[in-house]
PDB file of C-alpha atoms and ligand atoms in Angstrom:
ATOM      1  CA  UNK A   1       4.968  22.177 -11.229  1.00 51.00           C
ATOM      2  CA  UNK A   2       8.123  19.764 -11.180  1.00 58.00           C
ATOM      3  CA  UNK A   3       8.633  16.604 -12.633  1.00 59.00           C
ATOM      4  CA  UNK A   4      10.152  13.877 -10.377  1.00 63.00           C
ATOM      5  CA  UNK A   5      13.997  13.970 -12.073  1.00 72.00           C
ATOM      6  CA  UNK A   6      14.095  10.458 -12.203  1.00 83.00           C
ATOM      7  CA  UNK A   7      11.681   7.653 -12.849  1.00 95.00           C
ATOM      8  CA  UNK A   8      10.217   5.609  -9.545  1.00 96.00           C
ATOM      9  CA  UNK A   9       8.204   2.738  -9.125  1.00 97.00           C
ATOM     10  CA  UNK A  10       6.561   1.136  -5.854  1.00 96.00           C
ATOM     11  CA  UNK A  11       3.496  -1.101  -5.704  1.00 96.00           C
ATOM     12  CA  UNK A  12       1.062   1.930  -5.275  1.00 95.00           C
ATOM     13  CA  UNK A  13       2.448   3.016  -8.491  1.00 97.00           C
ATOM     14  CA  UNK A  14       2.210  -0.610 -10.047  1.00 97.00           C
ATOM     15  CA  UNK A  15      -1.814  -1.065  -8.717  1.00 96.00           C
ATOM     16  CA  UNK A  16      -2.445   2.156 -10.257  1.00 97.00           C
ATOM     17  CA  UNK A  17      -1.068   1.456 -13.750  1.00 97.00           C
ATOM     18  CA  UNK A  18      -2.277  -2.239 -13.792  1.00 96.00           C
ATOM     19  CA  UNK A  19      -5.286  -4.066 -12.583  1.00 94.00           C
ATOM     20  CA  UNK A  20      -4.816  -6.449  -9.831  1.00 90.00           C
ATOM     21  CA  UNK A  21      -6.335  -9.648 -11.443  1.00 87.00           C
ATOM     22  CA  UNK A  22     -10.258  -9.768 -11.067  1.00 86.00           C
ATOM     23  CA  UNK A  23     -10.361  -5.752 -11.086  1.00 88.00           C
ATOM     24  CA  UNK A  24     -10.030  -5.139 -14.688  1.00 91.00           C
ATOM     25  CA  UNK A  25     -13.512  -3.677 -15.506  1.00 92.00           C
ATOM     26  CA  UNK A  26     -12.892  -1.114 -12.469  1.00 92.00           C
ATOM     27  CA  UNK A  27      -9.371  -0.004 -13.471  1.00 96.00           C
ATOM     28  CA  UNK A  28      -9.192   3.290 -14.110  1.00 97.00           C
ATOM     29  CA  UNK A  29      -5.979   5.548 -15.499  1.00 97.00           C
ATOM     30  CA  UNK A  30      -7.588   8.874 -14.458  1.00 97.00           C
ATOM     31  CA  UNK A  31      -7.391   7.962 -10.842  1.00 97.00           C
ATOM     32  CA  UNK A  32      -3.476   7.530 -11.636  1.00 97.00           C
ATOM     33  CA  UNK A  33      -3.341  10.916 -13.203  1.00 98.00           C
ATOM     34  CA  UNK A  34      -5.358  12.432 -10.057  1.00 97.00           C
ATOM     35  CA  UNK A  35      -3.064  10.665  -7.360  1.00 96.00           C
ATOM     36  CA  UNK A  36       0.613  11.103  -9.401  1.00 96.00           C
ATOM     37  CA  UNK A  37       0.458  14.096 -12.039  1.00 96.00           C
ATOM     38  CA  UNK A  38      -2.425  16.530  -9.922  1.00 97.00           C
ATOM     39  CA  UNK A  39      -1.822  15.630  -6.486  1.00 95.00           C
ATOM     40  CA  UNK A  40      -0.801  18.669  -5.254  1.00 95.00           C
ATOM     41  CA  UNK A  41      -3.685  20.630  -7.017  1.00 96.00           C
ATOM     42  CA  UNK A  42      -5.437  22.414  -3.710  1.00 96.00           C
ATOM     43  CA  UNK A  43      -8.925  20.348  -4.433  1.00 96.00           C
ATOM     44  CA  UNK A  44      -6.876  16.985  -4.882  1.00 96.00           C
ATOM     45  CA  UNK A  45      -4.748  17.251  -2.338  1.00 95.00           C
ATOM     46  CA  UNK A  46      -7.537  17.813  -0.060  1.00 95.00           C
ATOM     47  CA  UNK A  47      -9.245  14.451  -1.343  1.00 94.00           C
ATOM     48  CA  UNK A  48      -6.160  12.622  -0.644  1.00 92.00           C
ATOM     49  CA  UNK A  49      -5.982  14.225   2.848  1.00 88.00           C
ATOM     50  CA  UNK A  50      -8.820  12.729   3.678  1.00 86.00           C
ATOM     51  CA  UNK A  51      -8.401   9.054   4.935  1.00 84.00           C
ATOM     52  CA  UNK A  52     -11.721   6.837   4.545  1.00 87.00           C
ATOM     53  CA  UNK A  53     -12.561   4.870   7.846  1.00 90.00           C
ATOM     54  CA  UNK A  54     -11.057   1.696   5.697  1.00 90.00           C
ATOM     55  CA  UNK A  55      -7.738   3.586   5.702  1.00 90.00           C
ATOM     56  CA  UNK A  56      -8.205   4.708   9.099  1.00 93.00           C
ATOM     57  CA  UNK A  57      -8.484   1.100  10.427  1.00 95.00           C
ATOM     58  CA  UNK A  58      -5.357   0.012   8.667  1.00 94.00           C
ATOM     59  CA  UNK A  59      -3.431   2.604   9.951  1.00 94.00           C
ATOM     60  CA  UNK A  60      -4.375   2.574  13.277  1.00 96.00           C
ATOM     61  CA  UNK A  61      -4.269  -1.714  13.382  1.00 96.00           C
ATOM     62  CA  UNK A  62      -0.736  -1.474  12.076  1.00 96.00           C
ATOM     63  CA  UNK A  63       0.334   1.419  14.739  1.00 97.00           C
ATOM     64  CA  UNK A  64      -1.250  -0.803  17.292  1.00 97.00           C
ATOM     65  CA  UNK A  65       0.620  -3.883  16.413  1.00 98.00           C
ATOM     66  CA  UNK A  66       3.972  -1.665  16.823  1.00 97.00           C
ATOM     67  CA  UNK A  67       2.453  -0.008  20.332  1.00 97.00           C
ATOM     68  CA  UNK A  68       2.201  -4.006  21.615  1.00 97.00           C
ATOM     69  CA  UNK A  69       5.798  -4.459  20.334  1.00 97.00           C
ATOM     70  CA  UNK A  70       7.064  -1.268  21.444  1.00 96.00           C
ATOM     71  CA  UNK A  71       5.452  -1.382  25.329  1.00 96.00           C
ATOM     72  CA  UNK A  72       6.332  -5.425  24.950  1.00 94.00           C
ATOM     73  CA  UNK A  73       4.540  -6.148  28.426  1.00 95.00           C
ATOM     74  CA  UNK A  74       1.140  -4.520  27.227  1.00 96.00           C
ATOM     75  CA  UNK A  75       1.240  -7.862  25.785  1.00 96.00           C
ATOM     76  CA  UNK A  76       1.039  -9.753  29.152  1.00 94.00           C
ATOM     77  CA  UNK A  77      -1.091  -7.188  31.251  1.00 95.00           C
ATOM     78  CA  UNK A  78      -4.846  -7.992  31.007  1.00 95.00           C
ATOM     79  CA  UNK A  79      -5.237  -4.088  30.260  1.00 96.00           C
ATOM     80  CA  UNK A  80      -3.010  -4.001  27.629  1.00 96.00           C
ATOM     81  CA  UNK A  81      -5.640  -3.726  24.936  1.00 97.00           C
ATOM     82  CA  UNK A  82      -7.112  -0.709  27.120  1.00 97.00           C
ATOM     83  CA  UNK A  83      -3.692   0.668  26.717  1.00 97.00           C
ATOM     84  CA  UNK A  84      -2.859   0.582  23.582  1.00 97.00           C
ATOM     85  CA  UNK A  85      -6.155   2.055  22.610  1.00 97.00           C
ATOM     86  CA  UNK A  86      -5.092   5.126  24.828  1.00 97.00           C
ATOM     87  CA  UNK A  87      -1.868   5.638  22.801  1.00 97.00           C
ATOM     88  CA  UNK A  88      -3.710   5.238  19.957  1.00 96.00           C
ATOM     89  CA  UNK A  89      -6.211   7.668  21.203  1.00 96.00           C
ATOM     90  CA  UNK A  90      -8.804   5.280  19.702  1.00 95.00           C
ATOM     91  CA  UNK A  91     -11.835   7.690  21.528  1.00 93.00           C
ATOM     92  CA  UNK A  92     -11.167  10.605  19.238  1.00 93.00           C
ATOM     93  CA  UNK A  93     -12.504   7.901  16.312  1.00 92.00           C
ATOM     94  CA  UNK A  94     -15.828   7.578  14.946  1.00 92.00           C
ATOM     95  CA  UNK A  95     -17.570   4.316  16.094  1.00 92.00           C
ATOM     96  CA  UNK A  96     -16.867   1.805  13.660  1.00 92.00           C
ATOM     97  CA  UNK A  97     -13.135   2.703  13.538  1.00 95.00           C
ATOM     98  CA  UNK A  98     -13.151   2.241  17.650  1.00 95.00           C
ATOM     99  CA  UNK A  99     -14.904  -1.082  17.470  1.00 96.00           C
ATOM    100  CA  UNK A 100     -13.248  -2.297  14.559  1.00 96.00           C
ATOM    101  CA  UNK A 101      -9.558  -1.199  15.906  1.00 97.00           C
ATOM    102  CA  UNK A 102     -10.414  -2.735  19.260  1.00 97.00           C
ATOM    103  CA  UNK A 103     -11.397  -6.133  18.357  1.00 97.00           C
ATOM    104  CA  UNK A 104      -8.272  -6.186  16.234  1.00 98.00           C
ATOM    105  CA  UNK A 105      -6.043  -5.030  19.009  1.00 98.00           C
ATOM    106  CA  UNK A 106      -8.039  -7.847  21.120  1.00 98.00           C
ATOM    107  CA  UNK A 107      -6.996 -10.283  18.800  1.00 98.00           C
ATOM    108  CA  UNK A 108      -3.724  -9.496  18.119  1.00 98.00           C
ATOM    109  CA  UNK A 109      -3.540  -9.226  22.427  1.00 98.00           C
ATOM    110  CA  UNK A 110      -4.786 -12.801  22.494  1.00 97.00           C
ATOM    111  CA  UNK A 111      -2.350 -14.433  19.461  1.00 96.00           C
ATOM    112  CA  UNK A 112       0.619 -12.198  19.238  1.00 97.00           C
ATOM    113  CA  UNK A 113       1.753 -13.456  15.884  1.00 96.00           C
ATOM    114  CA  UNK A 114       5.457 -11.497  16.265  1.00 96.00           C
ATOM    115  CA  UNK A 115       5.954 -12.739  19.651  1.00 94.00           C
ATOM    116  CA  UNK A 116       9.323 -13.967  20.251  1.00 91.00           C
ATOM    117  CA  UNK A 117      10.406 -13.109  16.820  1.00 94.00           C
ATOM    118  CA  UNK A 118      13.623 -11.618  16.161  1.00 96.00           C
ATOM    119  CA  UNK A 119      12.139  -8.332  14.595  1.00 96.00           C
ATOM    120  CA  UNK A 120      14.557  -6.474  12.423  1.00 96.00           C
ATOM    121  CA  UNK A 121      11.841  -3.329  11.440  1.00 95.00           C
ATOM    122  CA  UNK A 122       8.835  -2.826  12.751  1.00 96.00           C
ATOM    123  CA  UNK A 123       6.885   0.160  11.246  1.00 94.00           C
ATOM    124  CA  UNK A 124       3.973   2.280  13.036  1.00 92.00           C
ATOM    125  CA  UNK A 125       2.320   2.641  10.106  1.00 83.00           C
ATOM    126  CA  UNK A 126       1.919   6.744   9.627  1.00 77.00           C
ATOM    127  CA  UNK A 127       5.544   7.396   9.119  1.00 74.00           C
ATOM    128  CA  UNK A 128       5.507   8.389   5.199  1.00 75.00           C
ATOM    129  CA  UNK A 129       7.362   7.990   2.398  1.00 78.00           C
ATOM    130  CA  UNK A 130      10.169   5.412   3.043  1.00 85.00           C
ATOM    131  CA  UNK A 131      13.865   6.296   1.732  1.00 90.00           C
ATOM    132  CA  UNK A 132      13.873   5.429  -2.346  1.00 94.00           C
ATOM    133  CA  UNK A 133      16.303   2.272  -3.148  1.00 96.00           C
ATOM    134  CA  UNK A 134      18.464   3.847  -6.579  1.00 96.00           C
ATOM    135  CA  UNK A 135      18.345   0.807  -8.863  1.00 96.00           C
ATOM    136  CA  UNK A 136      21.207   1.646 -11.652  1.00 95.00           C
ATOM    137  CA  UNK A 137      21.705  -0.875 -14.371  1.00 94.00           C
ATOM    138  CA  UNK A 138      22.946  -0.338 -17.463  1.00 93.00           C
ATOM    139  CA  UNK A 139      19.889  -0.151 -19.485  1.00 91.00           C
ATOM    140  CA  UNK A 140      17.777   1.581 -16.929  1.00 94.00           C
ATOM    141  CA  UNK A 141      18.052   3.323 -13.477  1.00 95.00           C
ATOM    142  CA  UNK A 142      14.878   4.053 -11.260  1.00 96.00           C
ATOM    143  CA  UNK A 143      13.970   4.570  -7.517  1.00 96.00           C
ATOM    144  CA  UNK A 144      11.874   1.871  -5.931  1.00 97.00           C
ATOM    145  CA  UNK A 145      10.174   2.866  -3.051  1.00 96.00           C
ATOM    146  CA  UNK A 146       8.829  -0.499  -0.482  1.00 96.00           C
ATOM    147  CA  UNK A 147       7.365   1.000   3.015  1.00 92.00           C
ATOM    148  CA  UNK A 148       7.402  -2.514   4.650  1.00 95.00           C
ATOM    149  CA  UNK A 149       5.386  -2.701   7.656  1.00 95.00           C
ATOM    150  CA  UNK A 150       7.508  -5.741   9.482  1.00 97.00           C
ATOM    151  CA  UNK A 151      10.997  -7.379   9.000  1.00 97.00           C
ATOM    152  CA  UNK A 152      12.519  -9.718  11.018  1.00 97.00           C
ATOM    153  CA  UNK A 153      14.364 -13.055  10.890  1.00 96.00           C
ATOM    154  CA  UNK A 154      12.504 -16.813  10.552  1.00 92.00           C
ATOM    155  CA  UNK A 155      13.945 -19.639  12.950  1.00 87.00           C
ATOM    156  CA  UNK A 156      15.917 -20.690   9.962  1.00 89.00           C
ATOM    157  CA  UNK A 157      17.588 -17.195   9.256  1.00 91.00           C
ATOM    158  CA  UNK A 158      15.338 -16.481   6.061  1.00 96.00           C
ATOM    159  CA  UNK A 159      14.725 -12.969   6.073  1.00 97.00           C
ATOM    160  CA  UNK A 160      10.111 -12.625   6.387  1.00 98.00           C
ATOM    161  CA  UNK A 161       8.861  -9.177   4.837  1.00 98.00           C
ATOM    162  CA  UNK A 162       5.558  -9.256   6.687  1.00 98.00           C
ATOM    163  CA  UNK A 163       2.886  -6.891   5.360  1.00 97.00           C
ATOM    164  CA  UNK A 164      -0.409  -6.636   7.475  1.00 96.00           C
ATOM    165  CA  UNK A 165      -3.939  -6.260   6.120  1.00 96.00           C
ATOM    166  CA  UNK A 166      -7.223  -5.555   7.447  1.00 95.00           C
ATOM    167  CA  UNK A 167     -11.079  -5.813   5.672  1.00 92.00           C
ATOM    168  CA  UNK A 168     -11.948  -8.606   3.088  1.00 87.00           C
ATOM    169  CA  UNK A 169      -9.564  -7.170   0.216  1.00 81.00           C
ATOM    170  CA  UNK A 170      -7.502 -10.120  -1.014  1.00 86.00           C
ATOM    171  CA  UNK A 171      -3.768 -10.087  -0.683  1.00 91.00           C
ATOM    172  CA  UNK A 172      -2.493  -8.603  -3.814  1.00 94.00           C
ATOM    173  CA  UNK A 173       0.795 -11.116  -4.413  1.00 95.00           C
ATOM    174  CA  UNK A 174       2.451  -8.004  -6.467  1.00 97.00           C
ATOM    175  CA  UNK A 175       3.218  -6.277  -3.348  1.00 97.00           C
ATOM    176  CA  UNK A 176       5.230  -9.073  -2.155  1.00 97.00           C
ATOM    177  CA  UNK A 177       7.221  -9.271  -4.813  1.00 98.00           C
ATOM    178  CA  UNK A 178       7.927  -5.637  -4.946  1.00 98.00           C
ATOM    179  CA  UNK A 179       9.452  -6.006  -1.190  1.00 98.00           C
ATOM    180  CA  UNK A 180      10.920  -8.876  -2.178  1.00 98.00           C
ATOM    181  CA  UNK A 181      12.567  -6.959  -4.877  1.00 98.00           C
ATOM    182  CA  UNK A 182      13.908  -4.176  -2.608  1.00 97.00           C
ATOM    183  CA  UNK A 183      14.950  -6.880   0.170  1.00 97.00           C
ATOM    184  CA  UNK A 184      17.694  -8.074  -2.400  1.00 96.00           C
ATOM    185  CA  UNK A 185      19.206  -4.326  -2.466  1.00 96.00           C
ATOM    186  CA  UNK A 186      18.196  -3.515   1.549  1.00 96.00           C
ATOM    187  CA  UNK A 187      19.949  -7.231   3.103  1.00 94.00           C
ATOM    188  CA  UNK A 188      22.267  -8.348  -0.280  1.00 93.00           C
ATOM    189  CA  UNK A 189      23.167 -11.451  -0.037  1.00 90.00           C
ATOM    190  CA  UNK A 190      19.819 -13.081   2.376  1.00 92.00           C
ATOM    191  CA  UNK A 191      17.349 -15.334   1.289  1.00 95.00           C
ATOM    192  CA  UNK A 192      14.341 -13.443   1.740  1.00 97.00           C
ATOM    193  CA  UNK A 193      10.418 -14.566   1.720  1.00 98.00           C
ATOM    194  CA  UNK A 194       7.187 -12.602   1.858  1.00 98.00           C
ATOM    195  CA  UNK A 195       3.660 -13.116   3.308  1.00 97.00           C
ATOM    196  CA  UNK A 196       0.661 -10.749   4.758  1.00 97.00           C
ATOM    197  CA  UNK A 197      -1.416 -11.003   7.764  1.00 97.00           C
ATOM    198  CA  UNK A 198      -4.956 -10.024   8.331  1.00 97.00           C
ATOM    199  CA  UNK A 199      -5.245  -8.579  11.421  1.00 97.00           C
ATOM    200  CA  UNK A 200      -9.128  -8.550  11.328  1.00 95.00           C
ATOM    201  CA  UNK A 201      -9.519 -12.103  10.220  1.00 95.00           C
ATOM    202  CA  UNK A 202      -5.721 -13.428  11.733  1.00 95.00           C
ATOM    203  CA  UNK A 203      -5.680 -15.034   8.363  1.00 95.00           C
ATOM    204  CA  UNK A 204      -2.001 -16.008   7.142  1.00 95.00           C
ATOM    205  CA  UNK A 205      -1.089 -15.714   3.327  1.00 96.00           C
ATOM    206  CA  UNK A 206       1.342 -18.761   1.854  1.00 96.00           C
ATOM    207  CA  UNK A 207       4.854 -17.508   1.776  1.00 97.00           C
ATOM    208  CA  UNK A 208       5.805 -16.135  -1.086  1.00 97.00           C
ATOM    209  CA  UNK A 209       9.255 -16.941  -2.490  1.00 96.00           C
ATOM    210  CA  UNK A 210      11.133 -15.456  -6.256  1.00 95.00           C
ATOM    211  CA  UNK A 211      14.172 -16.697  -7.846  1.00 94.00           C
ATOM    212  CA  UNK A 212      16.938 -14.715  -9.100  1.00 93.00           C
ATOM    213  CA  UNK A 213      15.546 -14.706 -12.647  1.00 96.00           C
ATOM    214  CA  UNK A 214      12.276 -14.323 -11.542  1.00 96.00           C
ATOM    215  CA  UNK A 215      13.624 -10.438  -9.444  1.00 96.00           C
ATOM    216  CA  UNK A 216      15.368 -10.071 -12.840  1.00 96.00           C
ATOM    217  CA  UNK A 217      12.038 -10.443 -14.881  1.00 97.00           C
ATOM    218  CA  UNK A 218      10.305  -8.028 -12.077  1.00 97.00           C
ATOM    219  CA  UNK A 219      12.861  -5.609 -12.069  1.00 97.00           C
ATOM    220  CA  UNK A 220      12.712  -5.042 -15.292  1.00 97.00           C
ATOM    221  CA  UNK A 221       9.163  -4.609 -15.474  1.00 97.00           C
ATOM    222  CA  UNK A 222       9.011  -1.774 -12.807  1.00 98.00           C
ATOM    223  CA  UNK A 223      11.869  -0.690 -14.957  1.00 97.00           C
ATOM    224  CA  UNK A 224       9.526   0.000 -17.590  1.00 97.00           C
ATOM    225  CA  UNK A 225       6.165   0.862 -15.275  1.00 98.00           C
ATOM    226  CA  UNK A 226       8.446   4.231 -14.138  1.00 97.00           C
ATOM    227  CA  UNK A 227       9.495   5.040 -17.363  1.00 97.00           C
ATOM    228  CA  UNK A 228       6.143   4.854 -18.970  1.00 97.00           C
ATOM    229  CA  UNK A 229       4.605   6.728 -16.337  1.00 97.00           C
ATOM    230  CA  UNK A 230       7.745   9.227 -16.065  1.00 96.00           C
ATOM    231  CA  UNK A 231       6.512   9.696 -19.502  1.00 97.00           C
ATOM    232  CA  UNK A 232       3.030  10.504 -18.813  1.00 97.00           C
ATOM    233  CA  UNK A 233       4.337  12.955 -16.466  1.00 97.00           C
ATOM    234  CA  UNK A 234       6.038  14.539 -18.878  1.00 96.00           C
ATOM    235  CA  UNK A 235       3.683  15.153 -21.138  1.00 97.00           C
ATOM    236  CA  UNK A 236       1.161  15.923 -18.944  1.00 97.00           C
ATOM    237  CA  UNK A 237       3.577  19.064 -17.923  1.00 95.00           C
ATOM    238  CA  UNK A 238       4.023  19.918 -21.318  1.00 96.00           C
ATOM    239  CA  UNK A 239       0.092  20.057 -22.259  1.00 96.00           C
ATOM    240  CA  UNK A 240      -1.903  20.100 -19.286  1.00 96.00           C
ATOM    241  CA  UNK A 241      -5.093  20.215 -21.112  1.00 96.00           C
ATOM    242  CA  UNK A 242      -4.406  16.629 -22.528  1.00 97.00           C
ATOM    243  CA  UNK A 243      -5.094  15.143 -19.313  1.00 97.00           C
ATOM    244  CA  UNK A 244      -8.216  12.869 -20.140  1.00 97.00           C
ATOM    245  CA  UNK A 245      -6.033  11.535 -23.365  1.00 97.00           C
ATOM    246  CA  UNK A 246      -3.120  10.955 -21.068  1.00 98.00           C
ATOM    247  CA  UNK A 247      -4.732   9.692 -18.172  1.00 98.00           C
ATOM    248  CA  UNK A 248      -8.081   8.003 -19.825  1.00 97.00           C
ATOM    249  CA  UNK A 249     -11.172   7.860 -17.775  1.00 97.00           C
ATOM    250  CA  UNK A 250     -13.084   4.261 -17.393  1.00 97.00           C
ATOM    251  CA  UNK A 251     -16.473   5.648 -15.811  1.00 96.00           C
ATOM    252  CA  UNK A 252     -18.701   2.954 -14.837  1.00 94.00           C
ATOM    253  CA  UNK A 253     -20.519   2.335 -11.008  1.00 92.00           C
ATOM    254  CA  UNK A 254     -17.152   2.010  -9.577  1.00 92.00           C
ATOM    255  CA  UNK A 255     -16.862   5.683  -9.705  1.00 94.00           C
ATOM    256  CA  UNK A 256     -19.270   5.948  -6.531  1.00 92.00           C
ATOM    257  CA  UNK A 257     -16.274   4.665  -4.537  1.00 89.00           C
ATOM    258  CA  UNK A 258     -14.256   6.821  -6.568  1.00 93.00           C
ATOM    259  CA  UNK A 259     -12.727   9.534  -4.063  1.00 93.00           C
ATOM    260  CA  UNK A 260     -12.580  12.210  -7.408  1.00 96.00           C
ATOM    261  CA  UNK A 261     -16.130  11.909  -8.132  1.00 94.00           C
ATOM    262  CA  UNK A 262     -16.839  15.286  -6.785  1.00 94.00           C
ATOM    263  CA  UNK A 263     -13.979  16.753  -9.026  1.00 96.00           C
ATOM    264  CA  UNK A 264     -13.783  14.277 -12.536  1.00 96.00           C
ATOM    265  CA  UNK A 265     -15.716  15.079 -15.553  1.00 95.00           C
ATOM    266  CA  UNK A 266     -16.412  11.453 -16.851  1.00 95.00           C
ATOM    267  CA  UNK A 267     -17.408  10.481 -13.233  1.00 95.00           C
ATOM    268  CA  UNK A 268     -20.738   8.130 -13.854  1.00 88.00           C
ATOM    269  CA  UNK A 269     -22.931   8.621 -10.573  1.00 74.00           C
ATOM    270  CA  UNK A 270     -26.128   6.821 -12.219  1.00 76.00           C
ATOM    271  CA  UNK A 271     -27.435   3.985  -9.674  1.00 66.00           C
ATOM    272  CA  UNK A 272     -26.132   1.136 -11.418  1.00 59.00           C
ATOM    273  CA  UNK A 273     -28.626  -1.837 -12.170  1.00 60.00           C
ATOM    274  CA  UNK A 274     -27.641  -5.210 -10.274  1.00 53.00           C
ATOM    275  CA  UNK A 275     -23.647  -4.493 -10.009  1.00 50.00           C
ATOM    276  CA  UNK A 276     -22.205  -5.943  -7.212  1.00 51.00           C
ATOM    277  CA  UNK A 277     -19.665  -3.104  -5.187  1.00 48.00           C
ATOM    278  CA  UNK A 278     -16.352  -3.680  -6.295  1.00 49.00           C
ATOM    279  CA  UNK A 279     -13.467  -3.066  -3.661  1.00 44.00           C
ATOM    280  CA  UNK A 280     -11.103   0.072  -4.532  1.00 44.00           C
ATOM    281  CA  UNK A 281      -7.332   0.153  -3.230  1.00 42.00           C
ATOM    282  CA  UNK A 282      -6.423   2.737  -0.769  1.00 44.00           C
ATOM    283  CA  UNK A 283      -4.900   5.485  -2.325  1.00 45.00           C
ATOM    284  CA  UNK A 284      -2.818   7.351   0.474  1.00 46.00           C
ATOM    285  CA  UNK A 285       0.104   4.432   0.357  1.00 48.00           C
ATOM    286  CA  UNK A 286       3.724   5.204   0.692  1.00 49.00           C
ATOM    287  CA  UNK A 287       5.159   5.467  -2.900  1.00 52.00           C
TER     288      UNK A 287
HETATM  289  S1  SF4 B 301     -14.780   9.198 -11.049  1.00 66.60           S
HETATM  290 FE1  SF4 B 301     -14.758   7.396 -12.405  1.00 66.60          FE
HETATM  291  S2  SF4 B 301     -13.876   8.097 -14.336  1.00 66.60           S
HETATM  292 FE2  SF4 B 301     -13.396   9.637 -12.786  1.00 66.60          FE
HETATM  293  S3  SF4 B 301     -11.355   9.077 -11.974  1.00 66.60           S
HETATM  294 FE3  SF4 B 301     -12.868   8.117 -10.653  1.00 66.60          FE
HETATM  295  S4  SF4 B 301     -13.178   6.064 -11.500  1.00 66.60           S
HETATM  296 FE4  SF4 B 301     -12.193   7.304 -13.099  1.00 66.60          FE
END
């Protein structure tokens, strides 16, 4: 199996190596070392195929939001929800994704927040991996990948990376920065500011602003996320039976949200006494 020939970094890759704050005690590496080092391992590959009705929802909410923008007077028409649920071919769903992708699309129908906005990029959502940004300095070079959902240009020229969200999942300010961090290589030169919107609960995030010394600070620290975990790669390849010391397990009740359950040794499946459910990131993002 090959090794990715140079290091890379992106916010999935971040989430995976670090905690987002409040998660610690459900962190787990071995989840990293199923969804980076054995991902294309038949059995993994066909956990990671499968999207969870969470995912499904995102997905669909953010291909919606780009069906509106794309067919702009489905906006207007009073069956525009109707369809963009057709093009989304919201029928072949199981029930909660329909409802819960409908009353989103009725939402966004009845507030359009990109409405007369001078959209730059506007993603549907299901396209893939974006194009790596080459970062080449001269202690360290990496590719950063940042599949932003929505770019376009504030009344007073500042460049807004918009990033939408659905569920109860708080925004996770890391990803901002990271697209904040490839908007300085992707528009050189703009000032550029970040913020996510819920689709499900048309809940704004503050904007989210970094100063050169700050993207300095950051870039260095993916710098060193892609090397470490370049490294990890390595030596998984070299000794693929040190996967558990490379990749340590954290078992706990978390690991009945755990999509490797089914296939992870240290999985802990006991009911758990009075935990409350924690919430799990997606694990099919772009990078
Ligand atoms: S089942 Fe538990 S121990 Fe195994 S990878 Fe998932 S969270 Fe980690």
């Amino acid at each position: 199996m090959s090794i990715p020939d140079r290091p890379f970094a992106s916010y999935h890759l971040w989430s995976l190596v670090a905690p987002a704050t409040g998660q610690e005690r459900w962190h787990c590496q071995m989840r990293r070392g199923f969804v980076k080092a054995r991902q294309h391992e038949p059995q993994v590959k066909a956990l990671l195929g499968k999207a969870t009705p969470p995912q499904r929802i995102g997905i669909l909410a953010q291909k919606g939001v780009y069906e509106f923008h794309h067919h702009r007077h489905l906006l207007k028409q009073s069956d525009g929800v109707d369809q963009v649920a057709k093009l989304l071919q919201l029928s072949h769903t199981d029930r909660e994704v329909q409802q819960r992708v409908r009353q989103i699309l009725q939402k966004y129908h009845n507030a359009p927040l990109l409405l007369n906005k001078n959209i730059l990029q506007l993603t549907p959502g299901d396209e893939g991996f974006p194009k790596p940004i080459l970062i080449d300095q001269d202690d360290y070079c990496f590719r950063l990948y940042a599949a932003m959902d929505c770019v376009f240009i504030d009344s007073d020229r500042t460049l807004h990376i918009l990033d939408f969200k659905t569920g109860k999942a708080a925004f996770d300010q890391r990803q901002a920065l990271v697209y904040l961090l490839a908007a300085r290589y992707l528009y050189p030169g703009r000032e550029a500011v970040a913020s996510f919107y819920n689709l499900e609960l048309c809940k704004k995030s503050e904007l989210i602003r970094i100063n050169h010394h700050e993207l300095a600070s950051l870039e260095f620290e993916l710098a060193h996320i892609a090397q470490q975990h370049q490294r990890d790669l390595q030596k998984y390849h070299q000794e693929t039976g040190d996967f558990s010391k490379i990749f340590p397990p954290n078992p706990g009740s978390h690991c009945r949200f755990c999509p490797f359950r089914t296939i992870c040794d240290f999985a802990d499946l006991k009911q758990p006494q009075g935990h409350s459910m924690p919430i799990l990131k997606g694990l099919g993002a772009r990078g």
